[in-house]
Amino acid sequence: MTRLRLGVNIDHVATVRNARGEGYPDPVRAAEMALAAGADGITAHLREDRRHISDADIDALAVITRRRGRPLNFEMAVTTEMEAIALAHRPHAACLVPERREEVTTEGGLDVARGHNTIAPVVQRLVQAGIRVSAFIDADPVQVAAAKAAGVQVIELHTGAYCEAVREKRPQAQALLRNLKAAAAQAAELGLEVHAGHGIDYETVKPIAAIPELMELNIGHFLIGEAIFIGLGPAIARMRALMDEARATRAA
Ligand code: PXP
């Protein structure tokens, strides 16, 4: 099986920085450390309300990822403002996410089926600019088909519901995992590259990483939290090892 890439989301380093309005801890320094520790790329979400990552962070992340030849995955809402920022920076990848100001985090996937007429032209302009575009969607066959119809090259499956069900020991967890597997298979069949992310921790990473169609996981909040206790490099190394174990077990 192909090696699964790990994108490290450094948003919550900025959350801690912004809690005190100081210049530290610096998410750009965290991105440098993450890459040195084996992250394949860096993910950052510039939210409309700038609650964590700032415009200056994106400027600096674009520079350091380009210098190191590693991908920057720019998470963005489908708005005119974010499209202009993406086109100005031309990151390796843009991931289209839904955004509601009152939410604590990205609570569900993008409704590509209902938003087709707004989303498809944005996808087209980003793709024309050489950006690899993904849509962050729920593991729903209607959304997978709609993402394909909207012209994205990649989907990122929202793993939040599955991860939460595992943590809360809810019986639905296995059904949610089956939905992720089915959506991944459907997307690959349609010629889409498949990624996954949201809420992943050491416990949930292995069943997710074992889904054979997945090419990339994007993980943030848990890794930044774990970094408080063991350091960012060791937290990434442990996550990487669990991903590799899941793939090796599956291949055996
Ligand atoms: N992928 C996407 C599209 C996201 O919006 C997020 C959260 O910003 C993540 C992955 C990472 O989720 P978490 O921080 O829960 O690991």
mmCIF file of C-alpha atoms and ligand atoms in Angstrom:
data_model
loop_
_atom_site.group_PDB
_atom_site.id
_atom_site.type_symbol
_atom_site.label_atom_id
_atom_site.label_comp_id
_atom_site.label_asym_id
_atom_site.label_seq_id
_atom_site.Cartn_x
_atom_site.Cartn_y
_atom_site.Cartn_z
ATOM 1 C CA MET A 1 0.000 0.000 0.000
ATOM 2 C CA THR A 2 1.178 3.525 -0.658
ATOM 3 C CA ARG A 3 2.644 5.524 2.192
ATOM 4 C CA LEU A 4 0.056 7.701 3.899
ATOM 5 C CA ARG A 5 1.082 11.366 4.118
ATOM 6 C CA LEU A 6 0.689 13.328 7.345
ATOM 7 C CA GLY A 7 -0.304 16.975 7.154
ATOM 8 C CA VAL A 8 0.083 18.775 10.471
ATOM 9 C CA ASN A 9 -2.440 21.507 11.214
ATOM 10 C CA ILE A 10 -0.803 24.230 13.354
ATOM 11 C CA ASP A 11 -3.904 26.420 13.898
ATOM 12 C CA HIS A 12 -4.039 25.845 17.624
ATOM 13 C CA VAL A 13 -0.518 27.079 18.238
ATOM 14 C CA ALA A 14 -1.992 30.373 17.065
ATOM 15 C CA THR A 15 -4.998 29.856 19.361
ATOM 16 C CA VAL A 16 -2.647 29.774 22.371
ATOM 17 C CA ARG A 17 -0.719 32.792 21.094
ATOM 18 C CA ASN A 18 -3.887 34.789 20.547
ATOM 19 C CA ALA A 19 -5.221 33.962 24.027
ATOM 20 C CA ARG A 20 -2.706 36.490 25.394
ATOM 21 C CA GLY A 21 -2.240 38.755 22.393
ATOM 22 C CA GLU A 22 1.510 38.100 22.478
ATOM 23 C CA GLY A 23 3.790 37.048 19.625
ATOM 24 C CA TYR A 24 4.348 33.563 21.049
ATOM 25 C CA PRO A 25 4.024 30.628 20.640
ATOM 26 C CA ASP A 26 4.714 31.135 16.945
ATOM 27 C CA PRO A 27 2.804 28.808 14.569
ATOM 28 C CA VAL A 28 5.475 29.326 11.917
ATOM 29 C CA ARG A 29 8.120 27.959 14.278
ATOM 30 C CA ALA A 30 5.763 25.035 14.981
ATOM 31 C CA ALA A 31 5.449 24.431 11.233
ATOM 32 C CA GLU A 32 9.257 24.370 10.879
ATOM 33 C CA MET A 33 9.491 21.878 13.768
ATOM 34 C CA ALA A 34 6.674 19.749 12.360
ATOM 35 C CA LEU A 35 8.412 19.476 8.993
ATOM 36 C CA ALA A 36 11.700 18.625 10.694
ATOM 37 C CA ALA A 37 9.872 15.936 12.714
ATOM 38 C CA GLY A 38 8.487 14.173 9.642
ATOM 39 C CA ALA A 39 5.287 15.990 8.706
ATOM 40 C CA ASP A 40 4.770 15.767 4.959
ATOM 41 C CA GLY A 41 3.013 19.111 4.805
ATOM 42 C CA ILE A 42 1.472 21.932 6.792
ATOM 43 C CA THR A 43 -2.217 22.745 7.010
ATOM 44 C CA ALA A 44 -3.601 26.069 8.218
ATOM 45 C CA HIS A 45 -7.126 27.471 8.259
ATOM 46 C CA LEU A 46 -7.455 31.221 7.819
ATOM 47 C CA ARG A 47 -10.878 31.766 9.320
ATOM 48 C CA GLU A 48 -13.013 34.716 8.422
ATOM 49 C CA ASP A 49 -12.817 35.991 12.034
ATOM 50 C CA ARG A 50 -9.014 35.353 12.218
ATOM 51 C CA ARG A 51 -9.523 33.653 15.581
ATOM 52 C CA HIS A 52 -6.283 31.693 15.267
ATOM 53 C CA ILE A 53 -4.203 31.912 12.070
ATOM 54 C CA SER A 54 -3.575 35.473 10.835
ATOM 55 C CA ASP A 55 -2.895 36.835 7.363
ATOM 56 C CA ALA A 56 0.742 37.378 8.381
ATOM 57 C CA ASP A 57 0.974 33.704 9.453
ATOM 58 C CA ILE A 58 -0.219 32.611 6.016
ATOM 59 C CA ASP A 59 2.345 34.913 4.344
ATOM 60 C CA ALA A 60 5.134 33.378 6.439
ATOM 61 C CA LEU A 61 3.883 29.778 6.070
ATOM 62 C CA ALA A 62 3.766 30.193 2.291
ATOM 63 C CA VAL A 63 7.420 31.294 2.345
ATOM 64 C CA ILE A 64 8.773 28.546 4.596
ATOM 65 C CA THR A 65 6.881 25.692 2.931
ATOM 66 C CA ARG A 66 8.006 26.879 -0.503
ATOM 67 C CA ARG A 67 11.600 27.195 0.707
ATOM 68 C CA ARG A 68 11.498 23.633 2.020
ATOM 69 C CA GLY A 69 9.635 22.295 -1.016
ATOM 70 C CA ARG A 70 6.787 20.988 1.168
ATOM 71 C CA PRO A 71 3.084 21.461 0.521
ATOM 72 C CA LEU A 72 0.983 24.105 2.246
ATOM 73 C CA ASN A 73 -2.661 23.107 2.473
ATOM 74 C CA PHE A 74 -4.673 26.313 2.804
ATOM 75 C CA GLU A 75 -8.067 25.664 4.392
ATOM 76 C CA MET A 76 -10.570 28.258 3.280
ATOM 77 C CA ALA A 77 -14.247 29.079 3.261
ATOM 78 C CA VAL A 78 -15.788 29.588 -0.162
ATOM 79 C CA THR A 79 -15.787 33.398 -0.061
ATOM 80 C CA THR A 80 -14.505 36.106 -2.382
ATOM 81 C CA GLU A 81 -12.009 37.248 0.252
ATOM 82 C CA MET A 82 -10.494 33.775 0.762
ATOM 83 C CA GLU A 83 -10.406 33.061 -2.957
ATOM 84 C CA ALA A 84 -8.403 36.272 -3.500
ATOM 85 C CA ILE A 85 -5.934 35.293 -0.745
ATOM 86 C CA ALA A 86 -5.544 31.791 -2.211
ATOM 87 C CA LEU A 87 -4.957 33.184 -5.695
ATOM 88 C CA ALA A 88 -2.398 35.676 -4.346
ATOM 89 C CA HIS A 89 -0.398 32.931 -2.581
ATOM 90 C CA ARG A 90 -1.024 29.979 -4.890
ATOM 91 C CA PRO A 91 -0.430 27.363 -2.185
ATOM 92 C CA HIS A 92 0.116 23.762 -3.228
ATOM 93 C CA ALA A 93 -3.407 22.919 -2.072
ATOM 94 C CA ALA A 94 -6.626 24.565 -0.993
ATOM 95 C CA CYS A 95 -9.224 22.718 1.043
ATOM 96 C CA LEU A 96 -12.718 24.173 0.857
ATOM 97 C CA VAL A 97 -14.454 24.033 4.213
ATOM 98 C CA PRO A 98 -17.777 25.274 5.544
ATOM 99 C CA GLU A 99 -17.533 28.071 8.071
ATOM 100 C CA ARG A 100 -19.957 29.423 10.608
ATOM 101 C CA ARG A 101 -18.780 32.130 12.984
ATOM 102 C CA GLU A 102 -20.522 30.685 16.019
ATOM 103 C CA GLU A 103 -19.015 27.189 15.669
ATOM 104 C CA VAL A 104 -16.112 26.126 17.879
ATOM 105 C CA THR A 105 -14.561 24.114 15.060
ATOM 106 C CA THR A 106 -15.563 22.949 11.579
ATOM 107 C CA GLU A 107 -18.600 20.985 12.688
ATOM 108 C CA GLY A 108 -19.682 19.260 9.506
ATOM 109 C CA GLY A 109 -18.617 18.868 5.928
ATOM 110 C CA LEU A 110 -19.195 21.302 3.096
ATOM 111 C CA ASP A 111 -22.601 20.856 1.445
ATOM 112 C CA VAL A 112 -21.252 20.621 -2.109
ATOM 113 C CA ALA A 113 -24.540 19.233 -3.403
ATOM 114 C CA ARG A 114 -26.556 22.298 -2.380
ATOM 115 C CA GLY A 115 -23.735 24.762 -2.970
ATOM 116 C CA HIS A 116 -22.770 23.524 -6.438
ATOM 117 C CA ASN A 117 -23.459 26.797 -8.263
ATOM 118 C CA THR A 118 -21.337 28.817 -5.828
ATOM 119 C CA ILE A 119 -18.596 26.239 -5.315
ATOM 120 C CA ALA A 120 -17.936 24.935 -8.846
ATOM 121 C CA PRO A 121 -16.789 28.314 -10.324
ATOM 122 C CA VAL A 122 -14.431 28.891 -7.371
ATOM 123 C CA VAL A 123 -12.992 25.394 -7.817
ATOM 124 C CA GLN A 124 -12.466 26.085 -11.499
ATOM 125 C CA ARG A 125 -10.564 29.342 -10.868
ATOM 126 C CA LEU A 126 -8.368 27.790 -8.181
ATOM 127 C CA VAL A 127 -7.581 24.746 -10.332
ATOM 128 C CA GLN A 128 -6.749 27.038 -13.279
ATOM 129 C CA ALA A 129 -4.277 28.834 -11.012
ATOM 130 C CA GLY A 130 -2.488 25.515 -10.452
ATOM 131 C CA ILE A 131 -3.837 24.860 -6.962
ATOM 132 C CA ARG A 132 -4.884 21.308 -6.035
ATOM 133 C CA VAL A 133 -8.399 21.718 -4.685
ATOM 134 C CA SER A 134 -10.108 19.516 -2.156
ATOM 135 C CA ALA A 135 -13.554 19.624 -0.580
ATOM 136 C CA PHE A 136 -13.974 18.749 3.085
ATOM 137 C CA ILE A 137 -17.118 16.625 3.115
ATOM 138 C CA ASP A 138 -19.036 14.180 5.245
ATOM 139 C CA ALA A 139 -18.859 10.490 4.337
ATOM 140 C CA ASP A 140 -22.074 10.724 2.333
ATOM 141 C CA PRO A 141 -22.420 9.245 -1.172
ATOM 142 C CA VAL A 142 -24.386 12.298 -2.355
ATOM 143 C CA GLN A 143 -21.593 14.644 -1.268
ATOM 144 C CA VAL A 144 -18.880 12.464 -2.829
ATOM 145 C CA ALA A 145 -20.686 12.547 -6.181
ATOM 146 C CA ALA A 146 -21.306 16.299 -5.827
ATOM 147 C CA ALA A 147 -17.625 16.946 -5.092
ATOM 148 C CA LYS A 148 -16.696 15.129 -8.290
ATOM 149 C CA ALA A 149 -19.293 17.170 -10.205
ATOM 150 C CA ALA A 150 -17.896 20.409 -8.726
ATOM 151 C CA GLY A 151 -14.494 19.629 -10.271
ATOM 152 C CA VAL A 152 -12.281 19.074 -7.213
ATOM 153 C CA GLN A 153 -9.322 16.709 -7.556
ATOM 154 C CA VAL A 154 -9.421 15.611 -3.923
ATOM 155 C CA ILE A 155 -11.931 15.045 -1.163
ATOM 156 C CA GLU A 156 -11.096 15.188 2.514
ATOM 157 C CA LEU A 157 -13.471 13.047 4.548
ATOM 158 C CA HIS A 158 -14.623 14.556 7.850
ATOM 159 C CA THR A 159 -13.660 12.023 10.524
ATOM 160 C CA GLY A 160 -14.985 14.106 13.445
ATOM 161 C CA ALA A 161 -18.210 12.150 14.036
ATOM 162 C CA TYR A 162 -16.372 8.808 14.022
ATOM 163 C CA CYS A 163 -13.619 10.034 16.373
ATOM 164 C CA GLU A 164 -16.131 11.534 18.792
ATOM 165 C CA ALA A 165 -18.196 8.325 18.814
ATOM 166 C CA VAL A 166 -15.063 6.290 19.647
ATOM 167 C CA ARG A 167 -14.056 8.660 22.468
ATOM 168 C CA GLU A 168 -17.567 8.576 23.892
ATOM 169 C CA LYS A 169 -17.750 4.784 23.388
ATOM 170 C CA ARG A 170 -20.976 5.108 21.382
ATOM 171 C CA PRO A 171 -22.195 2.016 19.500
ATOM 172 C CA GLN A 172 -22.517 4.017 16.244
ATOM 173 C CA ALA A 173 -18.730 4.197 15.910
ATOM 174 C CA GLN A 174 -18.447 1.086 13.737
ATOM 175 C CA ALA A 175 -21.218 2.232 11.404
ATOM 176 C CA LEU A 176 -19.504 5.625 11.058
ATOM 177 C CA LEU A 177 -16.240 3.871 10.189
ATOM 178 C CA ARG A 178 -18.054 1.803 7.570
ATOM 179 C CA ASN A 179 -19.423 5.036 6.054
ATOM 180 C CA LEU A 180 -15.886 6.435 5.830
ATOM 181 C CA LYS A 181 -14.687 3.247 4.108
ATOM 182 C CA ALA A 182 -17.568 3.279 1.626
ATOM 183 C CA ALA A 183 -17.080 6.981 0.814
ATOM 184 C CA ALA A 184 -13.344 6.455 0.298
ATOM 185 C CA ALA A 185 -13.995 3.548 -2.082
ATOM 186 C CA GLN A 186 -16.642 5.503 -4.005
ATOM 187 C CA ALA A 187 -14.354 8.530 -4.367
ATOM 188 C CA ALA A 188 -11.402 6.464 -5.556
ATOM 189 C CA GLU A 189 -13.692 4.781 -8.081
ATOM 190 C CA LEU A 190 -14.589 8.256 -9.379
ATOM 191 C CA GLY A 191 -10.876 9.080 -9.760
ATOM 192 C CA LEU A 192 -10.680 11.403 -6.752
ATOM 193 C CA GLU A 193 -7.711 11.427 -4.367
ATOM 194 C CA VAL A 194 -8.941 10.768 -0.831
ATOM 195 C CA HIS A 195 -7.771 12.458 2.380
ATOM 196 C CA ALA A 196 -9.260 12.461 5.872
ATOM 197 C CA GLY A 197 -9.115 14.620 8.962
ATOM 198 C CA HIS A 198 -10.681 16.126 12.057
ATOM 199 C CA GLY A 199 -10.621 14.893 15.626
ATOM 200 C CA ILE A 200 -8.017 12.172 15.013
ATOM 201 C CA ASP A 201 -5.970 11.018 18.026
ATOM 202 C CA TYR A 202 -3.693 8.066 18.853
ATOM 203 C CA GLU A 203 -6.720 5.800 19.392
ATOM 204 C CA THR A 204 -8.636 6.596 16.209
ATOM 205 C CA VAL A 205 -5.730 6.995 13.812
ATOM 206 C CA LYS A 206 -5.162 3.287 13.149
ATOM 207 C CA PRO A 207 -8.649 2.272 11.928
ATOM 208 C CA ILE A 208 -8.688 5.386 9.737
ATOM 209 C CA ALA A 209 -5.147 4.901 8.408
ATOM 210 C CA ALA A 210 -6.038 1.316 7.464
ATOM 211 C CA ILE A 211 -8.577 2.540 4.868
ATOM 212 C CA PRO A 212 -6.608 1.660 1.738
ATOM 213 C CA GLU A 213 -7.771 4.507 -0.523
ATOM 214 C CA LEU A 214 -6.541 7.228 1.837
ATOM 215 C CA MET A 215 -3.482 9.178 0.714
ATOM 216 C CA GLU A 216 -3.253 11.828 3.439
ATOM 217 C CA LEU A 217 -4.401 12.567 6.988
ATOM 218 C CA ASN A 218 -4.594 16.101 8.356
ATOM 219 C CA ILE A 219 -4.229 16.243 12.126
ATOM 220 C CA GLY A 220 -3.993 19.270 14.401
ATOM 221 C CA HIS A 221 -5.700 19.774 17.729
ATOM 222 C CA PHE A 222 -4.682 16.478 19.348
ATOM 223 C CA LEU A 223 -1.032 16.817 18.258
ATOM 224 C CA ILE A 224 -0.746 20.384 19.550
ATOM 225 C CA GLY A 225 -2.304 19.312 22.857
ATOM 226 C CA GLU A 226 -0.006 16.298 23.147
ATOM 227 C CA ALA A 227 2.978 18.548 22.386
ATOM 228 C CA ILE A 228 2.412 20.238 25.778
ATOM 229 C CA PHE A 229 3.276 16.950 27.470
ATOM 230 C CA ILE A 230 5.828 15.246 25.233
ATOM 231 C CA GLY A 231 6.874 17.883 22.689
ATOM 232 C CA LEU A 232 5.728 18.411 19.110
ATOM 233 C CA GLY A 233 8.428 16.263 17.482
ATOM 234 C CA PRO A 234 7.753 13.153 19.624
ATOM 235 C CA ALA A 235 3.946 13.597 19.240
ATOM 236 C CA ILE A 236 4.296 13.677 15.453
ATOM 237 C CA ALA A 237 6.723 10.743 15.493
ATOM 238 C CA ARG A 238 4.269 8.638 17.527
ATOM 239 C CA MET A 239 1.354 9.520 15.228
ATOM 240 C CA ARG A 240 3.513 8.716 12.192
ATOM 241 C CA ALA A 241 4.478 5.337 13.719
ATOM 242 C CA LEU A 242 0.812 4.452 14.368
ATOM 243 C CA MET A 243 -0.097 5.368 10.783
ATOM 244 C CA ASP A 244 2.720 3.178 9.457
ATOM 245 C CA GLU A 245 1.713 0.301 11.768
ATOM 246 C CA ALA A 246 -1.879 0.463 10.525
ATOM 247 C CA ARG A 247 -0.703 0.267 6.938
ATOM 248 C CA ALA A 248 1.782 -2.555 7.641
ATOM 249 C CA THR A 249 -0.878 -4.597 9.469
ATOM 250 C CA ARG A 250 -3.292 -4.088 6.616
ATOM 251 C CA ALA A 251 -0.685 -5.122 4.007
ATOM 252 C CA ALA A 252 0.365 -8.254 5.968
HETATM 253 N N1 PXP B 1 -9.014 18.934 8.155
HETATM 254 C C1 PXP B 1 -9.857 19.989 8.083
HETATM 255 C C2 PXP B 1 -10.482 20.302 6.776
HETATM 256 C C3 PXP B 1 -10.102 20.808 9.214
HETATM 257 O O1 PXP B 1 -10.941 21.852 9.119
HETATM 258 C C4 PXP B 1 -9.426 20.512 10.420
HETATM 259 C C5 PXP B 1 -9.628 21.385 11.607
HETATM 260 O O2 PXP B 1 -9.216 22.684 11.315
HETATM 261 C C6 PXP B 1 -8.549 19.419 10.436
HETATM 262 C C7 PXP B 1 -8.384 18.631 9.304
HETATM 263 C C8 PXP B 1 -7.787 19.052 11.670
HETATM 264 O O3 PXP B 1 -8.670 18.686 12.688
HETATM 265 P P1 PXP B 1 -8.124 18.507 14.168
HETATM 266 O O4 PXP B 1 -7.538 19.848 14.565
HETATM 267 O O5 PXP B 1 -9.338 18.141 14.938
HETATM 268 O O6 PXP B 1 -7.094 17.437 14.131
#
